[in-house]
Coordinates of C-alpha atoms in Angstrom, one line a residue:
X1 CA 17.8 34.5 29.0
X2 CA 19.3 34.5 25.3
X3 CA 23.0 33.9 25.7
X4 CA 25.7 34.8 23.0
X5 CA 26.0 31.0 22.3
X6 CA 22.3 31.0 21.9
X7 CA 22.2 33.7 19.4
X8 CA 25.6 31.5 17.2
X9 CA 22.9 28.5 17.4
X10 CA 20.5 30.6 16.1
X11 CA 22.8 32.8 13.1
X12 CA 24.3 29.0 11.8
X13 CA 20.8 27.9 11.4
X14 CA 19.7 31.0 9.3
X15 CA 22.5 30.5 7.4
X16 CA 21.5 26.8 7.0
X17 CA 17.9 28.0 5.6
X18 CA 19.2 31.0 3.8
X19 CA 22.0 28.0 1.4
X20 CA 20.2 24.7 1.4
X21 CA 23.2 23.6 -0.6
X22 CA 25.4 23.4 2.3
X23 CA 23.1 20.6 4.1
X24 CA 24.9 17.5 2.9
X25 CA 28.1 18.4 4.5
X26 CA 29.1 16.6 7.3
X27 CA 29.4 18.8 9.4
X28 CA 25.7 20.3 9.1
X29 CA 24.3 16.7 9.0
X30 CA 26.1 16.1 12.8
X31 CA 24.6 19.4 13.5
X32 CA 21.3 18.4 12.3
X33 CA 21.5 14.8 14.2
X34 CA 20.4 17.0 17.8
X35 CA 17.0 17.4 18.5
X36 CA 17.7 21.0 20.0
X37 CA 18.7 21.8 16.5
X38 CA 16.5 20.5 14.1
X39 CA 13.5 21.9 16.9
X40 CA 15.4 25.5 15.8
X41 CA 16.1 24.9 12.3
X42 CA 11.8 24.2 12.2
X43 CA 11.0 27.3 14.0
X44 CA 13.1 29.8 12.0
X45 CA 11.8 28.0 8.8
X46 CA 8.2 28.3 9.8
X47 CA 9.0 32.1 11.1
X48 CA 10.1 32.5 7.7
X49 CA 7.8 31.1 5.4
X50 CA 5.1 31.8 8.3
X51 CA 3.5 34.7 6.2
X52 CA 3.5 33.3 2.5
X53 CA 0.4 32.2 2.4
X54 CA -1.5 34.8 4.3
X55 CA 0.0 37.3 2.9
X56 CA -1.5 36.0 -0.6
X57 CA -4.8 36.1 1.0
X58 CA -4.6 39.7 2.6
X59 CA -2.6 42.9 2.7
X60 CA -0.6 42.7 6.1
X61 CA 0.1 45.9 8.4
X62 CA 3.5 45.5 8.7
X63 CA 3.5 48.5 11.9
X64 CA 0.4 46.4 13.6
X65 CA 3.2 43.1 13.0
X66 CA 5.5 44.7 14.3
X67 CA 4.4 46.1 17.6
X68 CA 2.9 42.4 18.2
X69 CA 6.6 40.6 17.6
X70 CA 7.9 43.3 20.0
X71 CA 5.2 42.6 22.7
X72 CA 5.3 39.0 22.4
X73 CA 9.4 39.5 23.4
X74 CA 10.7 39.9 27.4
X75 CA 11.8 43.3 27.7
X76 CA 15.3 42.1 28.3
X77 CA 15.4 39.9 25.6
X78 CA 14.4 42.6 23.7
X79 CA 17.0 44.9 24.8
X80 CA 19.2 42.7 24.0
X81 CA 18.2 42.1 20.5
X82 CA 17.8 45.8 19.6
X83 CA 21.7 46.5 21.4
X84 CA 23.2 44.2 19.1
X85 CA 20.7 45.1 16.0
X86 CA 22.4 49.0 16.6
X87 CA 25.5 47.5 16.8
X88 CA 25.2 45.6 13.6
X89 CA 26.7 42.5 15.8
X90 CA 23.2 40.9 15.3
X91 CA 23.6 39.4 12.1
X92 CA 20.8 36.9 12.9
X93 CA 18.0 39.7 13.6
X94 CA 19.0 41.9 10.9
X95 CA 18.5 39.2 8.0
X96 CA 15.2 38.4 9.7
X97 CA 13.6 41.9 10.0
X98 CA 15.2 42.8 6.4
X99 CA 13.8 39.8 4.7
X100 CA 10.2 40.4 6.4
X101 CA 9.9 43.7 5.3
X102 CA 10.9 43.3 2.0
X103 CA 9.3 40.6 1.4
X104 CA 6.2 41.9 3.4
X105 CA 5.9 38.5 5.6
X106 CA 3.6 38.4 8.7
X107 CA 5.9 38.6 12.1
X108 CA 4.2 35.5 14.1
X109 CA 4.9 34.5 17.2
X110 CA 8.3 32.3 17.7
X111 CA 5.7 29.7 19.9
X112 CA 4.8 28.6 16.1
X113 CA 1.0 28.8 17.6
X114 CA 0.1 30.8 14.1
X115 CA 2.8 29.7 11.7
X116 CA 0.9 28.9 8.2
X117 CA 3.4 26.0 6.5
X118 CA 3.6 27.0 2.4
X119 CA 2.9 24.4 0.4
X120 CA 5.8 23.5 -2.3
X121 CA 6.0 23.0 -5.6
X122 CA 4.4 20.0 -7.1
X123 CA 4.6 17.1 -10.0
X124 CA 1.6 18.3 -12.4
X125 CA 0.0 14.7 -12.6
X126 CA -1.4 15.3 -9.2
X127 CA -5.6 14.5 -10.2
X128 CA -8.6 15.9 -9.0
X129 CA -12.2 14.4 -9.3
X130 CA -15.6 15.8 -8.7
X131 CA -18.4 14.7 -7.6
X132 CA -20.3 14.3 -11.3
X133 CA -16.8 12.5 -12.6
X134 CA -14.9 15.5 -14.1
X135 CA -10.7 15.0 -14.0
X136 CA -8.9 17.6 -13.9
X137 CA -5.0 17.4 -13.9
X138 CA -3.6 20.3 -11.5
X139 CA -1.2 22.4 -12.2
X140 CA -1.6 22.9 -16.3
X141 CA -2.3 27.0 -16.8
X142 CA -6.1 26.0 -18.3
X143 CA -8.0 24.7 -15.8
X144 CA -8.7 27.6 -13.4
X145 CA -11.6 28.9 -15.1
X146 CA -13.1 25.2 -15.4
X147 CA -12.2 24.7 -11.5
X148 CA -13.9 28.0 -10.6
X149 CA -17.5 26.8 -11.8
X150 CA -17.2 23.7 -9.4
X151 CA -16.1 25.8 -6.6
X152 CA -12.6 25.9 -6.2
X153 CA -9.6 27.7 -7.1
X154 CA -5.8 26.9 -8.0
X155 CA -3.6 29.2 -6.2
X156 CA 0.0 29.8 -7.0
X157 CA 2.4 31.3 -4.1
X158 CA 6.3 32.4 -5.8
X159 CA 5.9 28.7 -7.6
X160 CA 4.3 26.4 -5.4
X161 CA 0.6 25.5 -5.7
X162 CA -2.5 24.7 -3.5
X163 CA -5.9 23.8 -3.9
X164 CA -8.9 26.3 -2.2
X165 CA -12.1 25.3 -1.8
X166 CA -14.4 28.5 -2.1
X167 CA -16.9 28.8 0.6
X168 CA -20.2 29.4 -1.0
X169 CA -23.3 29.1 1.2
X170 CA -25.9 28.0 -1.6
X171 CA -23.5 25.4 -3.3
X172 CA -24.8 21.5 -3.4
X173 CA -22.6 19.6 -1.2
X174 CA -20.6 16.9 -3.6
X175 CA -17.4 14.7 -3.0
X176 CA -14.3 15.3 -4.4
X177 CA -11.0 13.1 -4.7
X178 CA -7.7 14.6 -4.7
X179 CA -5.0 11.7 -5.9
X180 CA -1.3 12.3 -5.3
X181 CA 0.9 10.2 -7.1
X182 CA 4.7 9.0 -6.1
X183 CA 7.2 11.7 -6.3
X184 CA 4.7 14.5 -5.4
X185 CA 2.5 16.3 -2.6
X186 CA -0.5 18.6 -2.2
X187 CA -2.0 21.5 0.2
X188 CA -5.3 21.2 -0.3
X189 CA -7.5 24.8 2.4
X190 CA -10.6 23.3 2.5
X191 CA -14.3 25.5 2.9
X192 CA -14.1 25.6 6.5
X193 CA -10.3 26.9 6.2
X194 CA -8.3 23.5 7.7
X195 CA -5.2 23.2 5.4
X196 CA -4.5 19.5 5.0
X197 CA -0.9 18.1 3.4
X198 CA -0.7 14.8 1.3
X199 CA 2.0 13.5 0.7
X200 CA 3.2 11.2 -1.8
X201 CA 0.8 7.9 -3.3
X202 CA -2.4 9.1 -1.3
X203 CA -5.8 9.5 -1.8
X204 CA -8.2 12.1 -0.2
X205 CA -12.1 12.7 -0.3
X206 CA -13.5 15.3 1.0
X207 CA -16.6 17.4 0.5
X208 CA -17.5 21.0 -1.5
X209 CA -19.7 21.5 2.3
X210 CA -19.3 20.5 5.4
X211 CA -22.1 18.8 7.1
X212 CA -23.9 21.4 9.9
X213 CA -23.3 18.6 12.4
X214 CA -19.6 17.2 11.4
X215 CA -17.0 17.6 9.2
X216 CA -15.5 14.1 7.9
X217 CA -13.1 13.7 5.7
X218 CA -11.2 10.1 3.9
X219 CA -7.5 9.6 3.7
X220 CA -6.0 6.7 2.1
X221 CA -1.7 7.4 2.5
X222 CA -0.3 10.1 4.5
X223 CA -1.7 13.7 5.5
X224 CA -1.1 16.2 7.7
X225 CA -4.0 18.0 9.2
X226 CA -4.4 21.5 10.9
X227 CA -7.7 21.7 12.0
X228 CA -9.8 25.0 12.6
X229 CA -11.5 24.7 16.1
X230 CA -15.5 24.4 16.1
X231 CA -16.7 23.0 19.0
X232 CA -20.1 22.5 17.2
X233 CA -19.0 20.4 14.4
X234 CA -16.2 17.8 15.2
X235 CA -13.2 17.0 12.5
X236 CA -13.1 13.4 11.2
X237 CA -10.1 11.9 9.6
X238 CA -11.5 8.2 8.6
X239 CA -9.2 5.8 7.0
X240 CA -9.6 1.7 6.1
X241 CA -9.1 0.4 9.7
X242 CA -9.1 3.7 12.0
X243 CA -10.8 6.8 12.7
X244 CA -9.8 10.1 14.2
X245 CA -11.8 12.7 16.0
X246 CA -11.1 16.3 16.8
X247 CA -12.6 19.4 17.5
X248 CA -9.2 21.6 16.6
X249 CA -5.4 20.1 16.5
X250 CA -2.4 19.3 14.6
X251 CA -1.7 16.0 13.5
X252 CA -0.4 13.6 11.5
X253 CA -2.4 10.3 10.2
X254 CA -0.4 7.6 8.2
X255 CA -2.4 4.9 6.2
X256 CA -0.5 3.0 3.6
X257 CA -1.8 -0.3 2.4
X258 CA -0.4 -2.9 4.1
X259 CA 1.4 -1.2 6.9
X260 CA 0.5 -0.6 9.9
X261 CA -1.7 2.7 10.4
X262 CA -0.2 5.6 12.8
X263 CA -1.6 8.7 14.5
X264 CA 0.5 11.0 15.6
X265 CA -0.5 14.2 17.5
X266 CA 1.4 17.5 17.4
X267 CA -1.0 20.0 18.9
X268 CA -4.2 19.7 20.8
X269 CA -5.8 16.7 21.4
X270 CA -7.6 13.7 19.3
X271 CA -9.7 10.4 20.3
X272 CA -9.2 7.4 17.5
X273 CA -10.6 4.5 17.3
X274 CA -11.2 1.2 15.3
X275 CA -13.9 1.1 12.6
X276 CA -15.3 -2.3 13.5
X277 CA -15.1 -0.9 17.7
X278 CA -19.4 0.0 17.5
X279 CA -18.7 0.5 21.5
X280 CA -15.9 2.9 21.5
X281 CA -14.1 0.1 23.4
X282 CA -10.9 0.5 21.9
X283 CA -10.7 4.3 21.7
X284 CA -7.2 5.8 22.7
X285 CA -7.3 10.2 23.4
X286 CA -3.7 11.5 22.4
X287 CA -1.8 14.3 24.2
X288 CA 1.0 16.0 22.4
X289 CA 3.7 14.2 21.1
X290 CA 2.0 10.7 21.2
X291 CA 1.8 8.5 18.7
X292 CA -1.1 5.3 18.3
X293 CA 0.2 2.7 16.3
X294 CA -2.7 0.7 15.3
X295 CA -1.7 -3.3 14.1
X296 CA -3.6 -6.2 14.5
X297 CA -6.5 -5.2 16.1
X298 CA -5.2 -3.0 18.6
X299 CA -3.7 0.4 19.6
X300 CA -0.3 0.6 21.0
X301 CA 0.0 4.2 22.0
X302 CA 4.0 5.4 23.1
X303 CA 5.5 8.9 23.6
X304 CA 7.5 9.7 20.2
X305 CA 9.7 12.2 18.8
X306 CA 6.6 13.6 16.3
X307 CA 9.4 15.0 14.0
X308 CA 9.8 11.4 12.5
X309 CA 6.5 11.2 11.6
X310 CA 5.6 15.0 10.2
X311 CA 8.9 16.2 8.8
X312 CA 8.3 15.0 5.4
X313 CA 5.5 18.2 5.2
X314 CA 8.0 20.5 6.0
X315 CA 10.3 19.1 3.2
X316 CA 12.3 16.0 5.4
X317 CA 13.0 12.8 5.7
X318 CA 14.2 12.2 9.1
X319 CA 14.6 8.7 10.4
X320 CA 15.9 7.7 13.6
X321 CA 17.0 4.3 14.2
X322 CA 14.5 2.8 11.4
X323 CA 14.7 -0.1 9.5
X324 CA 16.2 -0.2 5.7
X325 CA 13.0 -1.5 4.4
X326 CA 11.1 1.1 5.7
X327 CA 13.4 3.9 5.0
X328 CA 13.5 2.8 1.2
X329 CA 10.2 2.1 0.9
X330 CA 9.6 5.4 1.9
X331 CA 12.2 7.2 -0.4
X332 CA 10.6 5.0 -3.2
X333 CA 7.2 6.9 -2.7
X334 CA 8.5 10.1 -3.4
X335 CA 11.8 9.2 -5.7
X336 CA 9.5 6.5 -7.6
X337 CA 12.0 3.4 -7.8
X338 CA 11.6 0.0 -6.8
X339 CA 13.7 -1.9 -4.3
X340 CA 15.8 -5.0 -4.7
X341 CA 17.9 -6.5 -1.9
X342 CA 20.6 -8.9 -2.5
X343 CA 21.0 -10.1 1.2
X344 CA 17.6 -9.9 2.9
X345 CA 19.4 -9.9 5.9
X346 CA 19.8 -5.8 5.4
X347 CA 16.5 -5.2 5.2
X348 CA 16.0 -4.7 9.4
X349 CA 19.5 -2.9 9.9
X350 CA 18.9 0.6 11.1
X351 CA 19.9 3.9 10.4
X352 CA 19.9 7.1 11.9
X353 CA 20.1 10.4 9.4
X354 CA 18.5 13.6 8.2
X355 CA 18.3 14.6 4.3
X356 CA 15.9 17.4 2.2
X357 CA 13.7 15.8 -0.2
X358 CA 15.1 18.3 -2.7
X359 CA 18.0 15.8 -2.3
X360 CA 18.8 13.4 -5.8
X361 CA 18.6 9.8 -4.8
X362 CA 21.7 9.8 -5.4
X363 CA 23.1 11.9 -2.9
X364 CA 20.7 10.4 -0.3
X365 CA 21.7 6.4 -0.9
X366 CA 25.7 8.1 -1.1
X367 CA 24.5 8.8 2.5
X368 CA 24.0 5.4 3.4
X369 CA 27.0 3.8 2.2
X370 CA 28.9 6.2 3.6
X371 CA 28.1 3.6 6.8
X372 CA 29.7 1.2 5.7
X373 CA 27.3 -1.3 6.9
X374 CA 26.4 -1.9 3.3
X375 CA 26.6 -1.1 -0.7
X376 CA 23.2 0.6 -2.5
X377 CA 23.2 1.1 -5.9
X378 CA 20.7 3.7 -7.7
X379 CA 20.0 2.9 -11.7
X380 CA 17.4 5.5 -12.7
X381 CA 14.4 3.4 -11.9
X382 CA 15.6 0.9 -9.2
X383 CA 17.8 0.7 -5.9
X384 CA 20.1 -2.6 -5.4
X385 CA 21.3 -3.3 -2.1
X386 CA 24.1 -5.6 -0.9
X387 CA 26.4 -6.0 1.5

């Protein structure tokens, strides 16, 4: 049953979504710190930006969307919304229903089983290659009509940009490489319709067709994956040391250079395994919210909270209880500075916090000294830290 305090939770975290500004007070960080409330503050954001990119694609029928939001609802919860709708006591409904129908967004189901994630806005030195060696720079105005004769298409949603592969049956399968530097990140739909998100300093190949027998793709950094389901043709995310198999799933794989590589599954269900394992004797199958952690030869494989590892793609950096070094190491990716510690010693005290990665650095290393565990200093290109 939805109770009044229920339906408070829910109107402060509109009003967190609706003035991103107010997210580095205090008192909406503490807020933010409970895992009941972040897990709201993500659905609301998903039901809102749900319908972006869909609605670019087709015309919705907002009546049709309707009818299916009100069918997915208990009756009494329903009753309960439309009472206090009539009233104009539900604040929280009205700004939803206003803002979907004048913004003709798809009403999806709260469950977040067919939310669509929009890509944001991106640094234009993100670089594409083909398979016969053309570069293309994404996101300068003249390249659409080059990008069209290889079979793909730049698409622009109220700013923020994504990369379509067009599904044409006769085309000659060829490989192309997406490369994300630091300080940006990518949607890339590919011809099968999985959307895949890079994030910052990664690499991905992938191919104009998928093969009739598997699809299998190459990630070098961070990606998020939502995979169409074909039982016929199994999904393939390989990177240097591990691979990951799926028939149709959500799930995040992490591959940097030198760190240890992690798969973490959302939705569905994946099998992952070594490279060098020919007998399959090391493969580890995943159920929701488990992560395989994949160091020196082995898998550890431990129930995690996923939103650590996949909240960068919905615009977060969320650490809890992490170490220094890899918290900065991490911000350095996407805010492009380097790292210099004073007292070695800080590099393995952790930290708990939550901050948007429209954030300045600024604001986010003001966050950690605000600890008092320690002094970091941002200079443009660099971050000093002492005690």
């Amino acid at each position: 049953m939805v109770t009044e305090n229920d339906l408070e939770k829910i109107e402060f975290a509109l009003y967190v979504l609706q003035h991103p500004e107010i997210r580095g007070k205090m008192e909406v960080r503490e807020w933010l710190e409970s895992g009941k409330h972040r897990d709201l503050l993500e659905e609301l954001r998903r039901f809102r930006e749900a319908g972006e990119l869909e609605a670019a694609m087709r015309s919705p029928d907002v009546e049709k969307q309707w009818q299916y939001f009100r069918g997915k609802m208990k009756p009494r919860v329903w009753r309960m919304y439309l009472k206090w709708w009539l009233s104009a006591a539900a604040v929280v409904l009205a700004l939803v229903v206003t803002d979907i129908l004048l913004n003709e967004w798809y009403f999806v189901d709260l469950s977040l089983e067919n939310t669509v994630p929009v890509a944001r806005q991106v640094r234009s030195d993100v670089k594409l290659i083909t398979g016969t060696g053309n570069e293309f720079l994404l996101g300068t105005g003249h390249i659409d009509t080059l990008l069209k004769g290889e079979g793909l298409v730049v698409d622009s949603l109220k700013g923020r940009q994504y990369l379509k592969v067009l599904r044409v049956t006769d085309r000659v399968a060829e490989q192309y490489t997406l490369q994300i530097p630091r300080g940006a990140e990518y949607l890339v739909v590919l011809e099968d319709g999985s959307r895949v998100w890079l994030n910052s300093e990664s690499e991905f190949r992938y191919p104009s067709v998928f093969d009739q027998g598997k699809r299998e793709v190459y990630l070098k950094g961070e990606g998020y994956f939502e995979v169409v389901h074909d039982k016929e043709r199994p999904f393939i995310v390989r990177t240097e040391k591990v691979s990951t198999r799926v028939l149709g799933t959500e799930f995040n794989v992490q591959s940097y250079t030198g760190k240890a590589v992690n798969v973490t599954l959302v939705r569905g269900s994946v099998a992952v395994r070594g490279n060098n394992d020919q007998a399959n004797t090391s493969e580890v199958v995943l159920n929701p919210g488990e992560n395989a952690s994949w160091e020196g030869g082995r898998f550890r494989v431990e129930t995690v909270d996923a939103l650590k590892y996949v909240a960068w793609k919905d615009g977060f950096f969320y650490y809890d209880n992490e170490p220094l070094e890899n918290i900065l190491n991490e911000l350095g990716r996407w805010f492009d500075f380097t790292v210099f510690y004073q007292n070695p010693e800080v590099k393995s005290y952790r930290f708990k916090f939550w901050a948007n990665r429209k954030d300045t650095p600024e604001e986010i290393m003001e966050r950690l000294n605000e600890t008092g565990k320690l002094h970091v200093r941002f200079n443009g290109e660099s971050v000093v830290v002492s005690l």
